[in-house]
Amino acid sequence: MKKHLLYSLVIFFFLASCSKKDDPTPEPEPTPPTPVTPYVPDNSFKVIAYMPGYRDPSGIPDAKYKMITHLFFAFLNISPTADGSVLALTATELGRFNYLKAKAKANNVKFGISVMGAESIFASVAANSTTRANFVANLVSFAKTHGLDGMDMDWEYPRTTSTTDVNPNNNYTLLMKELSAELHKNQKFLSAAITPGVYSSSNRHAIAPEVYQYVDFFNIMQYDGSGYDVTEPLNHASLKMTEASLTFWLNTKAMPKEKAVLGMPIYGKDGSTPAKNIAYSSIIAADKANANLNVATIIVDGVSNTYGYNGIPTIKQKAQMAKERTNGIMFWEFGQDTNDETSLVKAANDQLGRTY
């Protein structure tokens, strides 16, 4: 009897053991996907400044950074090899880039870099899906490596086939769509510097309205238009030009108000060909009374010359226009301004009623 019971128990445990080995291994619980934070554009009013790598930024006081919301280092250059790579910053540029980045972060200013290069290289890279993808990857990698808030595309300019062609440049559309998708995926903004659109040219209609949805804001370069206003031929950024530019982009091309940024110069130009540029600060150094003018004849290095520019009254009028019709203002460039009561950046802030 006992032997029979013991034998039965052995058989039972043997069968139970075999049954466990035959059971399929339970499937692990699937790992839930990492939630993707949707990109939310910043639609607040912007005060933007560019700062070129060839200028020493150490002379700009901290107080000036409090007058802007965005700062772009200019420039990161597209490689002339047209393979979608970008050129490394020089040692001097990198030092100034890092200096400006630290100043921006300390003053709650969004910091980015503007990408430029030869028009033909941009066109070549954008026309090929492989080089376009490589370009996008390199730009996003740069933005992530350096902790940028965003990037600015300064392709001057995408073009149509002729001055009368109103069909957009589809390669520009594809580039901005693909770059936007990757930057926004990483919570970084995309802006673009664009033509004032006041001249009949092959770049006037190159940007399709479709692009508006991809780009966070457009910096409209409303300057370098000497002679546009015959009543002020030396004023290369007249009110007449600004009004025409805004009418073109906001009305004719139906750009949404929240995407439009009105660009203003902090430099003057003379009437020579090619025109000579001079910093606004140099004009004021010669005579502070010039801060309230748009034309000044001054002596620089022993030579008398006449320059057209935007003085404080004009800048204030433009700032008011921007407040009413757009969503921001932009300056080229930060290092050419004065740092006292004649500052154009300060004048614009005062007109806008901003605290700084």
PDB file of N, CA and C in Angstrom, residues 206-283:
ATOM      1  N   ALA A 206       8.787  83.492 -54.773  1.00  0.00           N
ATOM      2  CA  ALA A 206       9.363  82.152 -54.600  1.00  0.00           C
ATOM      3  C   ALA A 206       8.839  81.415 -53.377  1.00  0.00           C
ATOM      4  N   ILE A 207       8.413  82.144 -52.361  1.00  0.00           N
ATOM      5  CA  ILE A 207       7.955  81.498 -51.129  1.00  0.00           C
ATOM      6  C   ILE A 207       6.455  81.229 -51.212  1.00  0.00           C
ATOM      7  N   ALA A 208       6.090  79.964 -51.162  1.00  0.00           N
ATOM      8  CA  ALA A 208       4.686  79.576 -51.255  1.00  0.00           C
ATOM      9  C   ALA A 208       3.976  79.809 -49.925  1.00  0.00           C
ATOM     10  N   PRO A 209       2.707  80.188 -49.958  1.00  0.00           N
ATOM     11  CA  PRO A 209       1.941  80.304 -48.709  1.00  0.00           C
ATOM     12  C   PRO A 209       1.962  79.015 -47.885  1.00  0.00           C
ATOM     13  N   GLU A 210       2.168  77.883 -48.526  1.00  0.00           N
ATOM     14  CA  GLU A 210       2.267  76.605 -47.804  1.00  0.00           C
ATOM     15  C   GLU A 210       3.380  76.645 -46.756  1.00  0.00           C
ATOM     16  N   VAL A 211       4.430  77.411 -47.046  1.00  0.00           N
ATOM     17  CA  VAL A 211       5.593  77.457 -46.140  1.00  0.00           C
ATOM     18  C   VAL A 211       5.237  78.119 -44.809  1.00  0.00           C
ATOM     19  N   TYR A 212       4.218  78.961 -44.803  1.00  0.00           N
ATOM     20  CA  TYR A 212       3.860  79.679 -43.576  1.00  0.00           C
ATOM     21  C   TYR A 212       3.629  78.737 -42.396  1.00  0.00           C
ATOM     22  N   GLN A 213       3.047  77.564 -42.669  1.00  0.00           N
ATOM     23  CA  GLN A 213       2.728  76.634 -41.586  1.00  0.00           C
ATOM     24  C   GLN A 213       3.977  75.976 -40.997  1.00  0.00           C
ATOM     25  N   TYR A 214       5.063  75.959 -41.746  1.00  0.00           N
ATOM     26  CA  TYR A 214       6.276  75.293 -41.291  1.00  0.00           C
ATOM     27  C   TYR A 214       7.219  76.217 -40.525  1.00  0.00           C
ATOM     28  N   VAL A 215       7.200  77.500 -40.865  1.00  0.00           N
ATOM     29  CA  VAL A 215       8.150  78.462 -40.291  1.00  0.00           C
ATOM     30  C   VAL A 215       7.467  79.248 -39.178  1.00  0.00           C
ATOM     31  N   ASP A 216       8.162  79.408 -38.046  1.00  0.00           N
ATOM     32  CA  ASP A 216       7.567  80.094 -36.898  1.00  0.00           C
ATOM     33  C   ASP A 216       7.412  81.586 -37.125  1.00  0.00           C
ATOM     34  N   PHE A 217       8.398  82.209 -37.771  1.00  0.00           N
ATOM     35  CA  PHE A 217       8.279  83.634 -38.102  1.00  0.00           C
ATOM     36  C   PHE A 217       9.261  83.985 -39.207  1.00  0.00           C
ATOM     37  N   PHE A 218       8.932  85.063 -39.935  1.00  0.00           N
ATOM     38  CA  PHE A 218       9.730  85.501 -41.076  1.00  0.00           C
ATOM     39  C   PHE A 218      10.297  86.889 -40.795  1.00  0.00           C
ATOM     40  N   ASN A 219      11.607  87.025 -40.879  1.00  0.00           N
ATOM     41  CA  ASN A 219      12.289  88.300 -40.675  1.00  0.00           C
ATOM     42  C   ASN A 219      12.391  89.012 -42.027  1.00  0.00           C
ATOM     43  N   ILE A 220      11.515  89.992 -42.238  1.00  0.00           N
ATOM     44  CA  ILE A 220      11.419  90.660 -43.531  1.00  0.00           C
ATOM     45  C   ILE A 220      12.476  91.762 -43.597  1.00  0.00           C
ATOM     46  N   MET A 221      13.436  91.607 -44.491  1.00  0.00           N
ATOM     47  CA  MET A 221      14.596  92.508 -44.555  1.00  0.00           C
ATOM     48  C   MET A 221      14.238  93.788 -45.327  1.00  0.00           C
ATOM     49  N   GLN A 222      13.616  94.711 -44.636  1.00  0.00           N
ATOM     50  CA  GLN A 222      13.126  95.949 -45.253  1.00  0.00           C
ATOM     51  C   GLN A 222      14.203  97.036 -45.219  1.00  0.00           C
ATOM     52  N   TYR A 223      15.280  96.780 -45.939  1.00  0.00           N
ATOM     53  CA  TYR A 223      16.394  97.734 -46.035  1.00  0.00           C
ATOM     54  C   TYR A 223      17.193  97.437 -47.297  1.00  0.00           C
ATOM     55  N   ASP A 224      18.275  98.193 -47.502  1.00  0.00           N
ATOM     56  CA  ASP A 224      19.092  98.104 -48.720  1.00  0.00           C
ATOM     57  C   ASP A 224      18.282  98.473 -49.960  1.00  0.00           C
ATOM     58  N   GLY A 225      17.370  99.420 -49.801  1.00  0.00           N
ATOM     59  CA  GLY A 225      16.530  99.858 -50.921  1.00  0.00           C
ATOM     60  C   GLY A 225      16.757 101.315 -51.285  1.00  0.00           C
ATOM     61  N   SER A 226      18.009 101.704 -51.395  1.00  0.00           N
ATOM     62  CA  SER A 226      18.310 103.092 -51.770  1.00  0.00           C
ATOM     63  C   SER A 226      17.614 103.449 -53.073  1.00  0.00           C
ATOM     64  N   GLY A 227      16.969 104.637 -53.101  1.00  0.00           N
ATOM     65  CA  GLY A 227      16.292 105.092 -54.298  1.00  0.00           C
ATOM     66  C   GLY A 227      14.863 104.628 -54.431  1.00  0.00           C
ATOM     67  N   TYR A 228      14.399 103.740 -53.537  1.00  0.00           N
ATOM     68  CA  TYR A 228      13.015 103.271 -53.643  1.00  0.00           C
ATOM     69  C   TYR A 228      12.037 104.432 -53.476  1.00  0.00           C
ATOM     70  N   ASP A 229      12.357 105.301 -52.519  1.00  0.00           N
ATOM     71  CA  ASP A 229      11.545 106.498 -52.314  1.00  0.00           C
ATOM     72  C   ASP A 229      12.298 107.672 -52.923  1.00  0.00           C
ATOM     73  N   VAL A 230      11.786 108.212 -54.039  1.00  0.00           N
ATOM     74  CA  VAL A 230      12.506 109.276 -54.749  1.00  0.00           C
ATOM     75  C   VAL A 230      12.585 110.561 -53.935  1.00  0.00           C
ATOM     76  N   THR A 231      11.720 110.696 -52.934  1.00  0.00           N
ATOM     77  CA  THR A 231      11.787 111.893 -52.089  1.00  0.00           C
ATOM     78  C   THR A 231      12.902 111.773 -51.055  1.00  0.00           C
ATOM     79  N   GLU A 232      13.367 110.556 -50.796  1.00  0.00           N
ATOM     80  CA  GLU A 232      14.488 110.304 -49.883  1.00  0.00           C
ATOM     81  C   GLU A 232      15.425 109.284 -50.537  1.00  0.00           C
ATOM     82  N   PRO A 233      16.085 109.633 -51.608  1.00  0.00           N
ATOM     83  CA  PRO A 233      16.856 108.648 -52.382  1.00  0.00           C
ATOM     84  C   PRO A 233      17.970 107.957 -51.606  1.00  0.00           C
ATOM     85  N   LEU A 234      18.522 108.615 -50.582  1.00  0.00           N
ATOM     86  CA  LEU A 234      19.589 107.985 -49.813  1.00  0.00           C
ATOM     87  C   LEU A 234      19.053 107.130 -48.651  1.00  0.00           C
ATOM     88  N   ASN A 235      17.782 107.291 -48.335  1.00  0.00           N
ATOM     89  CA  ASN A 235      17.221 106.505 -47.230  1.00  0.00           C
ATOM     90  C   ASN A 235      16.924 105.098 -47.751  1.00  0.00           C
ATOM     91  N   HIS A 236      17.805 104.175 -47.452  1.00  0.00           N
ATOM     92  CA  HIS A 236      17.686 102.821 -48.001  1.00  0.00           C
ATOM     93  C   HIS A 236      16.640 101.985 -47.279  1.00  0.00           C
ATOM     94  N   ALA A 237      15.984 102.568 -46.282  1.00  0.00           N
ATOM     95  CA  ALA A 237      14.945 101.855 -45.539  1.00  0.00           C
ATOM     96  C   ALA A 237      13.845 102.852 -45.182  1.00  0.00           C
ATOM     97  N   SER A 238      13.264 103.429 -46.203  1.00  0.00           N
ATOM     98  CA  SER A 238      12.258 104.475 -45.997  1.00  0.00           C
ATOM     99  C   SER A 238      10.948 103.894 -45.487  1.00  0.00           C
ATOM    100  N   LEU A 239      10.112 104.764 -44.916  1.00  0.00           N
ATOM    101  CA  LEU A 239       8.785 104.342 -44.476  1.00  0.00           C
ATOM    102  C   LEU A 239       7.956 103.853 -45.661  1.00  0.00           C
ATOM    103  N   LYS A 240       8.137 104.495 -46.807  1.00  0.00           N
ATOM    104  CA  LYS A 240       7.415 104.080 -48.004  1.00  0.00           C
ATOM    105  C   LYS A 240       7.745 102.632 -48.354  1.00  0.00           C
ATOM    106  N   MET A 241       9.017 102.264 -48.246  1.00  0.00           N
ATOM    107  CA  MET A 241       9.438 100.894 -48.542  1.00  0.00           C
ATOM    108  C   MET A 241       8.847  99.916 -47.530  1.00  0.00           C
ATOM    109  N   THR A 242       8.866 100.289 -46.262  1.00  0.00           N
ATOM    110  CA  THR A 242       8.320  99.419 -45.222  1.00  0.00           C
ATOM    111  C   THR A 242       6.831  99.187 -45.436  1.00  0.00           C
ATOM    112  N   GLU A 243       6.102 100.252 -45.740  1.00  0.00           N
ATOM    113  CA  GLU A 243       4.663 100.123 -45.969  1.00  0.00           C
ATOM    114  C   GLU A 243       4.375  99.223 -47.173  1.00  0.00           C
ATOM    115  N   ALA A 244       5.145  99.395 -48.236  1.00  0.00           N
ATOM    116  CA  ALA A 244       4.946  98.569 -49.437  1.00  0.00           C
ATOM    117  C   ALA A 244       5.273  97.108 -49.158  1.00  0.00           C
ATOM    118  N   SER A 245       6.324  96.879 -48.384  1.00  0.00           N
ATOM    119  CA  SER A 245       6.729  95.515 -48.054  1.00  0.00           C
ATOM    120  C   SER A 245       5.669  94.805 -47.228  1.00  0.00           C
ATOM    121  N   LEU A 246       5.134  95.491 -46.222  1.00  0.00           N
ATOM    122  CA  LEU A 246       4.095  94.879 -45.391  1.00  0.00           C
ATOM    123  C   LEU A 246       2.826  94.620 -46.194  1.00  0.00           C
ATOM    124  N   THR A 247       2.493  95.541 -47.083  1.00  0.00           N
ATOM    125  CA  THR A 247       1.315  95.338 -47.925  1.00  0.00           C
ATOM    126  C   THR A 247       1.497  94.106 -48.811  1.00  0.00           C
ATOM    127  N   PHE A 248       2.705  93.943 -49.351  1.00  0.00           N
ATOM    128  CA  PHE A 248       2.972  92.786 -50.206  1.00  0.00           C
ATOM    129  C   PHE A 248       2.830  91.482 -49.431  1.00  0.00           C
ATOM    130  N   TRP A 249       3.517  91.384 -48.290  1.00  0.00           N
ATOM    131  CA  TRP A 249       3.528  90.114 -47.558  1.00  0.00           C
ATOM    132  C   TRP A 249       2.210  89.829 -46.837  1.00  0.00           C
ATOM    133  N   LEU A 250       1.630  90.834 -46.224  1.00  0.00           N
ATOM    134  CA  LEU A 250       0.421  90.596 -45.429  1.00  0.00           C
ATOM    135  C   LEU A 250      -0.845  90.563 -46.287  1.00  0.00           C
ATOM    136  N   ASN A 251      -0.891  91.354 -47.325  1.00  0.00           N
ATOM    137  CA  ASN A 251      -2.095  91.421 -48.157  1.00  0.00           C
ATOM    138  C   ASN A 251      -1.968  90.565 -49.420  1.00  0.00           C
ATOM    139  N   THR A 252      -1.005  90.910 -50.274  1.00  0.00           N
ATOM    140  CA  THR A 252      -0.854  90.176 -51.539  1.00  0.00           C
ATOM    141  C   THR A 252      -0.536  88.710 -51.303  1.00  0.00           C
ATOM    142  N   LYS A 253       0.408  88.430 -50.402  1.00  0.00           N
ATOM    143  CA  LYS A 253       0.849  87.049 -50.162  1.00  0.00           C
ATOM    144  C   LYS A 253       0.186  86.406 -48.948  1.00  0.00           C
ATOM    145  N   ALA A 254      -0.708  87.137 -48.279  1.00  0.00           N
ATOM    146  CA  ALA A 254      -1.544  86.588 -47.188  1.00  0.00           C
ATOM    147  C   ALA A 254      -0.744  85.915 -46.069  1.00  0.00           C
ATOM    148  N   MET A 255       0.411  86.490 -45.722  1.00  0.00           N
ATOM    149  CA  MET A 255       1.163  85.963 -44.579  1.00  0.00           C
ATOM    150  C   MET A 255       0.398  86.293 -43.299  1.00  0.00           C
ATOM    151  N   PRO A 256       0.215  85.311 -42.407  1.00  0.00           N
ATOM    152  CA  PRO A 256      -0.466  85.593 -41.142  1.00  0.00           C
ATOM    153  C   PRO A 256       0.311  86.624 -40.324  1.00  0.00           C
ATOM    154  N   LYS A 257      -0.418  87.510 -39.684  1.00  0.00           N
ATOM    155  CA  LYS A 257       0.195  88.576 -38.891  1.00  0.00           C
ATOM    156  C   LYS A 257       1.180  88.017 -37.868  1.00  0.00           C
ATOM    157  N   GLU A 258       0.820  86.898 -37.224  1.00  0.00           N
ATOM    158  CA  GLU A 258       1.683  86.372 -36.156  1.00  0.00           C
ATOM    159  C   GLU A 258       3.003  85.825 -36.671  1.00  0.00           C
ATOM    160  N   LYS A 259       3.134  85.678 -37.999  1.00  0.00           N
ATOM    161  CA  LYS A 259       4.381  85.171 -38.581  1.00  0.00           C
ATOM    162  C   LYS A 259       5.299  86.293 -39.063  1.00  0.00           C
ATOM    163  N   ALA A 260       4.792  87.515 -39.149  1.00  0.00           N
ATOM    164  CA  ALA A 260       5.533  88.609 -39.787  1.00  0.00           C
ATOM    165  C   ALA A 260       6.345  89.416 -38.777  1.00  0.00           C
ATOM    166  N   VAL A 261       7.623  89.638 -39.100  1.00  0.00           N
ATOM    167  CA  VAL A 261       8.519  90.452 -38.277  1.00  0.00           C
ATOM    168  C   VAL A 261       9.123  91.536 -39.162  1.00  0.00           C
ATOM    169  N   LEU A 262       8.990  92.790 -38.752  1.00  0.00           N
ATOM    170  CA  LEU A 262       9.442  93.946 -39.524  1.00  0.00           C
ATOM    171  C   LEU A 262      10.927  94.206 -39.263  1.00  0.00           C
ATOM    172  N   GLY A 263      11.743  94.107 -40.312  1.00  0.00           N
ATOM    173  CA  GLY A 263      13.178  94.307 -40.178  1.00  0.00           C
ATOM    174  C   GLY A 263      13.595  95.760 -40.344  1.00  0.00           C
ATOM    175  N   MET A 264      14.568  96.206 -39.537  1.00  0.00           N
ATOM    176  CA  MET A 264      15.053  97.588 -39.570  1.00  0.00           C
ATOM    177  C   MET A 264      16.576  97.605 -39.515  1.00  0.00           C
ATOM    178  N   PRO A 265      17.212  98.613 -40.152  1.00  0.00           N
ATOM    179  CA  PRO A 265      18.668  98.678 -40.162  1.00  0.00           C
ATOM    180  C   PRO A 265      19.231  99.556 -39.038  1.00  0.00           C
ATOM    181  N   ILE A 266      20.426  99.192 -38.579  1.00  0.00           N
ATOM    182  CA  ILE A 266      21.168 100.051 -37.650  1.00  0.00           C
ATOM    183  C   ILE A 266      22.468 100.460 -38.349  1.00  0.00           C
ATOM    184  N   TYR A 267      22.321 100.913 -39.593  1.00  0.00           N
ATOM    185  CA  TYR A 267      23.473 101.351 -40.375  1.00  0.00           C
ATOM    186  C   TYR A 267      22.989 102.265 -41.486  1.00  0.00           C
ATOM    187  N   GLY A 268      23.915 103.020 -42.045  1.00  0.00           N
ATOM    188  CA  GLY A 268      23.606 103.906 -43.144  1.00  0.00           C
ATOM    189  C   GLY A 268      24.328 103.487 -44.404  1.00  0.00           C
ATOM    190  N   LYS A 269      23.896 104.039 -45.550  1.00  0.00           N
ATOM    191  CA  LYS A 269      24.523 103.766 -46.841  1.00  0.00           C
ATOM    192  C   LYS A 269      24.696 105.088 -47.589  1.00  0.00           C
ATOM    193  N   ASP A 270      25.776 105.182 -48.364  1.00  0.00           N
ATOM    194  CA  ASP A 270      25.962 106.387 -49.173  1.00  0.00           C
ATOM    195  C   ASP A 270      25.427 106.140 -50.590  1.00  0.00           C
ATOM    196  N   GLY A 271      25.650 107.097 -51.473  1.00  0.00           N
ATOM    197  CA  GLY A 271      25.093 106.995 -52.810  1.00  0.00           C
ATOM    198  C   GLY A 271      26.030 106.417 -53.841  1.00  0.00           C
ATOM    199  N   SER A 272      27.172 105.878 -53.432  1.00  0.00           N
ATOM    200  CA  SER A 272      28.128 105.335 -54.399  1.00  0.00           C
ATOM    201  C   SER A 272      27.689 103.954 -54.875  1.00  0.00           C
ATOM    202  N   THR A 273      28.367 103.465 -55.918  1.00  0.00           N
ATOM    203  CA  THR A 273      28.083 102.126 -56.447  1.00  0.00           C
ATOM    204  C   THR A 273      29.369 101.315 -56.504  1.00  0.00           C
ATOM    205  N   PRO A 274      29.513 100.244 -55.758  1.00  0.00           N
ATOM    206  CA  PRO A 274      28.552  99.800 -54.743  1.00  0.00           C
ATOM    207  C   PRO A 274      28.546 100.738 -53.542  1.00  0.00           C
ATOM    208  N   ALA A 275      27.413 100.769 -52.852  1.00  0.00           N
ATOM    209  CA  ALA A 275      27.268 101.686 -51.721  1.00  0.00           C
ATOM    210  C   ALA A 275      28.177 101.299 -50.571  1.00  0.00           C
ATOM    211  N   LYS A 276      28.685 102.321 -49.901  1.00  0.00           N
ATOM    212  CA  LYS A 276      29.475 102.099 -48.689  1.00  0.00           C
ATOM    213  C   LYS A 276      28.545 102.133 -47.479  1.00  0.00           C
ATOM    214  N   ASN A 277      28.742 101.190 -46.571  1.00  0.00           N
ATOM    215  CA  ASN A 277      27.946 101.134 -45.344  1.00  0.00           C
ATOM    216  C   ASN A 277      28.704 101.775 -44.195  1.00  0.00           C
ATOM    217  N   ILE A 278      27.942 102.307 -43.236  1.00  0.00           N
ATOM    218  CA  ILE A 278      28.545 102.862 -42.027  1.00  0.00           C
ATOM    219  C   ILE A 278      27.631 102.547 -40.855  1.00  0.00           C
ATOM    220  N   ALA A 279      28.208 102.207 -39.708  1.00  0.00           N
ATOM    221  CA  ALA A 279      27.412 101.907 -38.518  1.00  0.00           C
ATOM    222  C   ALA A 279      26.695 103.156 -38.027  1.00  0.00           C
ATOM    223  N   TYR A 280      25.489 102.980 -37.547  1.00  0.00           N
ATOM    224  CA  TYR A 280      24.736 104.091 -36.949  1.00  0.00           C
ATOM    225  C   TYR A 280      25.547 104.728 -35.822  1.00  0.00           C
ATOM    226  N   SER A 281      26.241 103.914 -35.044  1.00  0.00           N
ATOM    227  CA  SER A 281      27.031 104.439 -33.926  1.00  0.00           C
ATOM    228  C   SER A 281      28.122 105.398 -34.412  1.00  0.00           C
ATOM    229  N   SER A 282      28.662 105.139 -35.610  1.00  0.00           N
ATOM    230  CA  SER A 282      29.681 106.029 -36.165  1.00  0.00           C
ATOM    231  C   SER A 282      29.072 107.360 -36.603  1.00  0.00           C
ATOM    232  N   ILE A 283      27.855 107.305 -37.111  1.00  0.00           N
ATOM    233  CA  ILE A 283      27.150 108.535 -37.495  1.00  0.00           C
ATOM    234  C   ILE A 283      26.900 109.396 -36.264  1.00  0.00           C
TER     235      ILE A 283
END
